[in-house]
Tab-separated table of C-alpha atoms in Angstrom:
chain	number	residue	atom	x	y	z
A	26	MET	CA	0.000	0.000	0.000
A	27	THR	CA	1.343	3.443	-0.933
A	28	VAL	CA	1.902	5.714	2.047
A	29	ARG	CA	0.150	9.078	1.815
A	30	THR	CA	2.734	11.838	1.517
A	31	ILE	CA	2.521	14.677	4.018
A	32	ASP	CA	4.115	17.591	2.189
A	33	LEU	CA	6.191	19.848	4.430
A	34	ARG	CA	8.580	21.090	1.744
A	35	SER	CA	7.128	24.602	1.687
A	36	ASP	CA	4.000	26.642	2.291
A	37	THR	CA	3.963	27.233	-1.468
A	38	VAL	CA	2.473	23.759	-2.037
A	39	THR	CA	-0.968	24.809	-0.761
A	40	ARG	CA	-3.845	24.347	-3.191
A	41	PRO	CA	-6.798	26.711	-3.609
A	42	ASP	CA	-9.868	25.470	-1.789
A	43	ALA	CA	-13.355	25.252	-3.292
A	44	ALA	CA	-14.328	28.790	-2.282
A	45	MET	CA	-11.193	30.214	-3.851
A	46	ARG	CA	-11.692	28.250	-7.069
A	47	HIS	CA	-15.280	29.493	-7.223
A	48	ALA	CA	-14.172	33.113	-6.738
A	49	MET	CA	-11.595	32.722	-9.515
A	50	ALA	CA	-14.176	31.296	-11.897
A	51	ASP	CA	-16.636	34.143	-11.231
A	52	ALA	CA	-14.124	37.013	-11.148
A	53	ASP	CA	-14.924	40.302	-12.867
A	54	VAL	CA	-12.045	40.755	-15.331
A	55	GLY	CA	-10.596	43.240	-17.796
A	56	ASP	CA	-7.349	43.804	-19.681
A	57	ASP	CA	-4.926	44.946	-17.001
A	58	VAL	CA	-2.310	46.056	-19.534
A	59	LEU	CA	-4.698	48.307	-21.487
A	60	ASP	CA	-7.109	49.806	-18.968
A	61	ARG	CA	-6.702	47.859	-15.713
A	62	ASP	CA	-8.538	44.830	-14.463
A	63	PRO	CA	-11.222	45.753	-11.887
A	64	THR	CA	-10.557	42.833	-9.549
A	65	MET	CA	-6.798	43.343	-9.785
A	66	ALA	CA	-7.309	47.032	-8.941
A	67	ARG	CA	-9.340	46.101	-5.834
A	68	LEU	CA	-6.618	43.733	-4.660
A	69	GLU	CA	-3.889	46.317	-5.190
A	70	GLU	CA	-5.838	48.979	-3.298
A	71	ARG	CA	-6.563	46.633	-0.400
A	72	VAL	CA	-2.953	45.517	-0.003
A	73	ALA	CA	-1.642	49.075	-0.241
A	74	SER	CA	-4.028	50.085	2.544
A	75	MET	CA	-3.070	47.123	4.744
A	76	LEU	CA	0.651	47.854	4.381
A	77	GLY	CA	0.315	51.625	4.724
A	78	TYR	CA	1.356	52.678	1.203
A	79	GLU	CA	-0.079	54.782	-1.600
A	80	GLY	CA	-0.111	51.983	-4.130
A	81	ALA	CA	0.630	48.335	-4.835
A	82	LEU	CA	1.285	46.207	-7.901
A	83	TRP	CA	0.452	42.529	-8.419
A	84	VAL	CA	3.378	40.451	-9.692
A	85	PRO	CA	3.456	36.742	-10.500
A	86	SER	CA	6.176	35.923	-7.951
A	87	GLY	CA	8.014	37.282	-4.962
A	88	SER	CA	11.257	36.990	-6.906
A	89	MET	CA	9.902	39.344	-9.564
A	90	GLY	CA	8.651	41.720	-6.882
A	91	ASN	CA	12.100	41.834	-5.284
A	92	LEU	CA	13.783	42.262	-8.650
A	93	ILE	CA	11.534	45.166	-9.647
A	94	ALA	CA	12.294	46.859	-6.323
A	95	LEU	CA	16.039	46.484	-6.878
A	96	MET	CA	15.705	47.806	-10.421
A	97	LEU	CA	13.860	50.834	-9.050
A	98	HIS	CA	16.515	51.554	-6.432
A	99	LEU	CA	19.901	50.602	-7.901
A	100	ARG	CA	22.054	52.282	-10.479
A	101	ARG	CA	24.474	50.134	-12.426
A	102	GLY	CA	27.307	49.079	-10.111
A	103	ASP	CA	25.672	50.207	-6.853
A	104	ALA	CA	26.185	47.963	-3.860
A	105	PHE	CA	23.290	46.780	-1.725
A	106	LEU	CA	23.320	45.196	1.736
A	107	ALA	CA	21.399	42.073	2.759
A	108	PRO	CA	21.638	39.591	5.651
A	109	GLU	CA	23.428	36.314	5.016
A	110	HIS	CA	21.275	33.721	3.227
A	111	ALA	CA	18.658	36.340	2.291
A	112	HIS	CA	16.435	35.199	-0.563
A	113	VAL	CA	17.653	38.028	-2.826
A	114	LEU	CA	21.235	36.790	-2.410
A	115	GLY	CA	21.088	33.087	-3.156
A	116	SER	CA	17.620	32.056	-4.288
A	117	GLU	CA	16.779	34.377	-7.190
A	118	LEU	CA	19.326	33.134	-9.733
A	119	GLY	CA	21.570	36.179	-9.516
A	120	THR	CA	19.020	38.581	-10.976
A	121	ALA	CA	20.058	41.238	-8.442
A	122	ALA	CA	23.396	41.400	-10.249
A	123	TRP	CA	22.340	40.244	-13.715
A	124	LEU	CA	19.276	42.424	-14.282
A	125	ALA	CA	19.274	45.018	-11.484
A	126	GLN	CA	23.075	45.324	-11.932
A	127	GLY	CA	23.743	45.633	-8.209
A	128	MET	CA	26.728	44.406	-6.197
A	129	PRO	CA	25.546	42.318	-3.199
A	130	GLN	CA	27.228	42.818	0.162
A	131	VAL	CA	26.481	40.215	2.856
A	132	LEU	CA	25.743	41.219	6.460
A	133	PRO	CA	26.132	38.816	9.418
A	134	HIS	CA	23.262	37.834	11.702
A	135	ASP	CA	24.856	39.578	14.672
A	136	ALA	CA	21.544	40.794	16.157
A	137	GLY	CA	19.998	37.321	16.111
A	138	PRO	CA	18.777	34.903	13.428
A	139	GLY	CA	18.140	36.674	10.128
A	140	ARG	CA	19.099	40.208	11.086
A	141	PRO	CA	22.120	42.481	11.471
A	142	THR	CA	22.604	45.125	14.130
A	143	PRO	CA	22.137	48.803	13.231
A	144	GLU	CA	25.833	49.284	13.972
A	145	THR	CA	26.737	46.652	11.378
A	146	VAL	CA	24.538	48.378	8.791
A	147	ARG	CA	26.194	51.732	9.411
A	148	ALA	CA	29.698	50.245	9.377
A	149	ALA	CA	29.063	48.509	6.036
A	150	VAL	CA	28.620	51.826	4.225
A	151	GLY	CA	32.061	53.174	3.450
A	152	THR	CA	33.171	56.602	2.300
A	153	GLY	CA	36.031	57.539	0.044
A	154	PRO	CA	37.030	59.019	-3.309
A	155	TYR	CA	34.956	58.819	-6.464
A	156	PHE	CA	36.134	55.295	-7.279
A	157	THR	CA	34.816	53.902	-3.963
A	158	LEU	CA	31.954	51.444	-4.301
A	159	SER	CA	28.675	53.270	-3.752
A	160	THR	CA	26.276	51.560	-1.337
A	161	THR	CA	22.708	52.768	-1.785
A	162	LEU	CA	20.251	50.125	-0.551
A	163	LEU	CA	19.499	47.914	2.452
A	164	CYS	CA	17.394	44.790	1.826
A	165	LEU	CA	15.844	43.079	4.849
A	166	GLU	CA	13.763	39.897	5.077
A	167	ASN	CA	10.998	39.316	7.635
A	168	THR	CA	10.489	36.489	8.309
A	169	HIS	CA	13.927	35.250	7.266
A	170	ASN	CA	13.331	31.974	5.439
A	171	PHE	CA	16.714	30.277	5.771
A	172	ALA	CA	17.118	31.429	9.379
A	173	GLY	CA	14.115	29.273	10.224
A	174	GLY	CA	11.304	31.772	9.743
A	175	ALA	CA	12.969	34.170	12.180
A	176	VAL	CA	11.072	37.327	13.127
A	177	PHE	CA	12.232	40.799	14.020
A	178	ASP	CA	9.820	43.128	15.775
A	179	ALA	CA	8.808	46.718	15.097
A	180	ASN	CA	11.460	48.189	17.406
A	181	GLU	CA	14.233	46.263	15.659
A	182	TRP	CA	12.763	47.182	12.284
A	183	ASN	CA	12.614	50.866	13.142
A	184	SER	CA	16.196	50.823	14.404
A	185	LEU	CA	17.440	49.239	11.184
A	186	VAL	CA	15.501	51.728	9.057
A	187	GLU	CA	16.959	54.591	11.083
A	188	ALA	CA	20.468	53.177	10.624
A	189	ALA	CA	19.886	52.975	6.873
A	190	ARG	CA	18.597	56.546	6.709
A	191	SER	CA	21.603	57.803	8.670
A	192	LYS	CA	23.736	56.547	5.782
A	193	ASP	CA	21.353	57.757	3.040
A	194	LEU	CA	20.336	54.222	2.129
A	195	LEU	CA	17.032	53.258	0.579
A	196	VAL	CA	15.238	50.309	2.216
A	197	HIS	CA	13.486	47.343	0.607
A	198	LEU	CA	11.645	44.755	2.693
A	199	ASP	CA	11.309	41.251	1.334
A	200	GLY	CA	8.166	40.526	3.331
A	201	ALA	CA	7.181	37.323	1.570
A	202	ARG	CA	6.161	35.970	4.992
A	203	VAL	CA	5.689	39.254	6.856
A	204	TRP	CA	2.090	38.125	7.432
A	205	ASN	CA	3.572	35.348	9.591
A	206	ALA	CA	5.734	37.850	11.460
A	207	ALA	CA	2.724	40.035	12.201
A	208	ALA	CA	0.705	37.014	13.353
A	209	ALA	CA	3.523	35.835	15.627
A	210	LEU	CA	3.918	39.274	17.188
A	211	GLY	CA	0.195	40.070	17.322
A	212	VAL	CA	0.610	43.427	15.590
A	213	PRO	CA	-0.813	45.013	12.410
A	214	VAL	CA	1.358	44.172	9.425
A	215	SER	CA	1.858	47.898	8.765
A	216	ASP	CA	3.902	48.084	12.004
A	217	LEU	CA	6.502	45.897	10.294
A	218	THR	CA	6.586	47.703	6.935
A	219	ARG	CA	6.498	51.367	7.941
A	220	GLY	CA	9.426	53.371	6.621
A	221	ALA	CA	10.507	51.076	3.793
A	222	ASP	CA	10.702	52.539	0.300
A	223	THR	CA	9.337	49.309	-1.161
A	224	VAL	CA	7.796	46.161	0.317
A	225	GLN	CA	7.171	42.814	-1.349
A	226	VAL	CA	4.578	40.504	0.207
A	227	CYS	CA	3.477	37.070	-0.955
A	228	LEU	CA	-0.071	35.755	-1.321
A	229	SER	CA	0.823	32.205	-2.379
A	230	LYS	CA	2.599	30.957	0.748
A	231	GLY	CA	0.775	30.719	4.064
A	232	LEU	CA	-2.244	32.640	2.775
A	233	GLY	CA	-2.943	29.961	0.182
A	234	ALA	CA	-3.373	31.742	-3.166
A	235	PRO	CA	-2.165	29.660	-6.133
A	236	VAL	CA	0.100	32.417	-7.471
A	237	GLY	CA	0.971	36.057	-6.853
A	238	SER	CA	2.869	38.586	-4.773
A	239	MET	CA	2.453	42.328	-4.281
A	240	LEU	CA	4.931	45.187	-4.431
A	241	ALA	CA	3.914	48.249	-2.399
A	242	SER	CA	5.398	51.748	-2.494
A	243	ASP	CA	4.507	55.363	-3.229
A	244	SER	CA	2.423	56.058	-6.334
A	245	ALA	CA	5.338	57.315	-8.452
A	246	ARG	CA	7.396	54.185	-7.845
A	247	ILE	CA	4.412	51.914	-8.500
A	248	THR	CA	3.852	53.658	-11.848
A	249	GLU	CA	7.467	52.934	-12.782
A	250	ALA	CA	7.224	49.413	-11.339
A	251	ARG	CA	4.328	48.706	-13.718
A	252	ARG	CA	6.596	49.622	-16.641
A	253	ILE	CA	9.361	47.347	-15.334
A	254	ARG	CA	6.920	44.481	-14.810
A	255	LYS	CA	5.912	44.749	-18.458
A	256	MET	CA	9.585	44.952	-19.466
A	257	LEU	CA	10.204	41.666	-17.641
A	258	GLY	CA	7.280	39.983	-19.378
A	259	GLY	CA	4.948	40.277	-16.411
A	260	GLY	CA	2.073	42.149	-18.007
A	261	VAL	CA	-1.212	40.418	-17.225
A	262	ARG	CA	-4.418	40.533	-19.203
A	263	GLN	CA	-7.492	39.161	-17.406
A	264	GLY	CA	-5.575	39.067	-14.132
A	265	GLY	CA	-8.728	39.273	-12.060
A	266	ILE	CA	-8.913	35.487	-12.127
A	267	LEU	CA	-5.722	35.432	-10.048
A	268	ALA	CA	-6.529	38.587	-8.079
A	269	ALA	CA	-9.796	37.042	-6.881
A	270	ALA	CA	-7.757	34.293	-5.256
A	271	GLY	CA	-5.522	36.930	-3.689
A	272	LEU	CA	-8.475	38.783	-2.181
A	273	LEU	CA	-9.707	35.588	-0.510
A	274	ALA	CA	-6.166	34.760	0.586
A	275	LEU	CA	-6.029	38.005	2.573
A	276	ASP	CA	-8.919	36.680	4.658
A	277	ASN	CA	-6.662	33.815	5.790
A	278	VAL	CA	-4.224	35.927	7.828
A	279	ASP	CA	-5.809	34.865	11.122
A	280	SER	CA	-5.297	31.175	10.271
A	281	LEU	CA	-1.503	31.555	10.319
A	282	ALA	CA	-1.483	31.118	14.090
A	283	ALA	CA	-2.574	27.491	13.591
A	284	ASP	CA	0.401	26.907	11.278
A	285	HIS	CA	2.711	28.337	13.942
A	286	ALA	CA	1.188	26.070	16.593
A	287	ASN	CA	1.704	23.058	14.331
A	288	ALA	CA	5.337	24.040	13.771
A	289	THR	CA	5.871	24.157	17.547
A	290	LEU	CA	4.165	20.769	17.918
A	291	LEU	CA	6.447	19.316	15.240
A	292	ALA	CA	9.606	20.864	16.710
A	293	ASP	CA	8.786	19.590	20.190
A	294	GLY	CA	8.095	16.116	18.859
A	295	LEU	CA	11.299	15.998	16.841
A	296	ARG	CA	13.286	17.111	19.882
A	297	GLU	CA	11.680	14.338	21.938
A	298	ARG	CA	12.885	11.882	19.297
A	299	GLY	CA	16.489	13.000	19.529
A	300	TRP	CA	16.584	15.647	16.812
A	301	ILE	CA	18.383	18.947	17.391
A	302	VAL	CA	15.765	21.626	16.799
A	303	ALA	CA	15.549	25.314	17.637
A	304	ALA	CA	12.159	26.551	18.789
A	305	PRO	CA	10.365	27.961	15.722
A	306	GLN	CA	9.020	31.498	15.819
A	307	THR	CA	6.602	30.969	12.936
A	308	ASN	CA	5.896	28.098	10.521
A	309	ILE	CA	9.422	26.970	9.589
A	310	VAL	CA	11.302	24.263	11.488
A	311	LEU	CA	15.039	23.685	10.929
A	312	ALA	CA	16.329	20.418	12.347
A	313	ASP	CA	19.297	18.055	12.486
A	314	GLY	CA	18.406	14.407	12.869
A	315	SER	CA	19.339	10.859	12.036
A	316	LEU	CA	17.265	10.785	8.839
A	317	GLY	CA	17.909	12.556	5.562
A	318	ILE	CA	15.528	13.682	2.832
A	319	ALA	CA	15.508	10.278	1.116
A	320	GLU	CA	14.754	8.382	4.329
A	321	LEU	CA	11.978	10.812	5.201
A	322	ALA	CA	10.508	10.365	1.718
A	323	GLU	CA	10.346	6.598	2.290
A	324	LEU	CA	8.171	7.367	5.320
A	325	GLY	CA	5.918	9.613	3.236
A	326	ILE	CA	7.296	12.840	4.725
A	327	ALA	CA	8.379	15.466	2.183
A	328	ALA	CA	10.953	18.047	3.306
A	329	VAL	CA	13.939	19.919	1.859
A	330	THR	CA	17.466	20.814	2.920
A	331	VAL	CA	18.530	24.429	3.517
A	332	THR	CA	21.755	25.745	5.061
A	333	GLY	CA	22.760	22.173	5.913
A	334	LYS	CA	19.581	21.403	7.887
A	335	ILE	CA	16.291	19.662	7.196
A	336	ARG	CA	13.521	22.230	6.711
A	337	PHE	CA	9.903	21.458	7.467
A	338	VAL	CA	7.245	24.099	6.718
A	339	THR	CA	3.745	23.903	8.129
A	340	HIS	CA	0.838	25.380	6.168
A	341	ARG	CA	-2.930	25.468	5.783
A	342	ASP	CA	-3.054	22.137	3.912
A	343	VAL	CA	-1.412	20.309	6.847
A	344	SER	CA	-3.517	19.738	9.960
A	345	GLU	CA	-2.567	19.048	13.552
A	346	SER	CA	-3.464	15.393	12.974
A	347	ASP	CA	-1.069	15.332	9.998
A	348	ILE	CA	1.735	16.593	12.238
A	349	ARG	CA	0.944	13.906	14.804
A	350	GLU	CA	0.983	11.362	11.966
A	351	VAL	CA	4.456	12.599	10.928
A	352	LEU	CA	5.716	12.159	14.470
A	353	GLY	CA	4.146	8.718	14.648
A	354	ARG	CA	5.944	7.661	11.483
A	355	LEU	CA	9.231	8.824	12.991
A	356	GLY	CA	8.893	6.398	15.895
A	357	GLU	CA	8.628	6.549	19.656
A	358	ASP	CA	9.798	9.323	21.960
A	359	ARG	CA	13.368	8.879	23.162
A	360	ARG	CA	12.939	10.660	26.476
């Protein structure tokens, strides 16, 4: 008998539920390239309001949203700062350098998982003669994926933004999972985005849309971002079909707390079975154990490897009973 696979590779594997599929099928649509799509416009207005910005732009992926932001902010040869293992550094196929033409500079996690100290940000911006590398942008990630879904709070965020401003840096937030950060902290998401020049947020991870991210900024930058999206081949026609899913996905923010609880349940259970596991802050569990990806797959447990550890990601398509089933397949407690 084939064992049912419990998929913990990512929160991107979620599938639209019946209500979301129905909303997509019935969406009011138009040509977004020519004269805007009405449902897409509603989604963009709603996200801009939630994040505290003048405007927002739907993009097909978080990687494109990040790339457009970098193309808005960087001149050819400018350096930008980002924490070690940030998604813009190692998981977007070098587009920061290839297409945005920026020079990445890596910052250590000296303030805790996923984040630098303000002092490190200031120290990374050098001064000198005209041939000195010009650093113009700070990119931050909240939650930080490869640091195990690590969160930084509004005070830390504000301090990092202030450090960037003191060195005349622009700020971009890769907030693909900032919804999770806000849920973990119990604060409005706008508390964690305020002060950034651009913010990218994802609809297709924990919120469950099948595709789509949003880039938020002031109206002038969003107008230019729309041009860049088209330049990159991201113009959409009847995008309301996808935007309808995004609008329903925004109603799922409150359900993220259940994903976080399941991640804690999983981490505790792994630890009881002899795995080395840090306590998760959100829905990502990084662990060292006696089994690798192939052995887990034989047990019907799908996971991936990041930064030398096994990563498990809980999401809305995995229930508490599924997590208990995973732990059951891994054997008895070793306490």
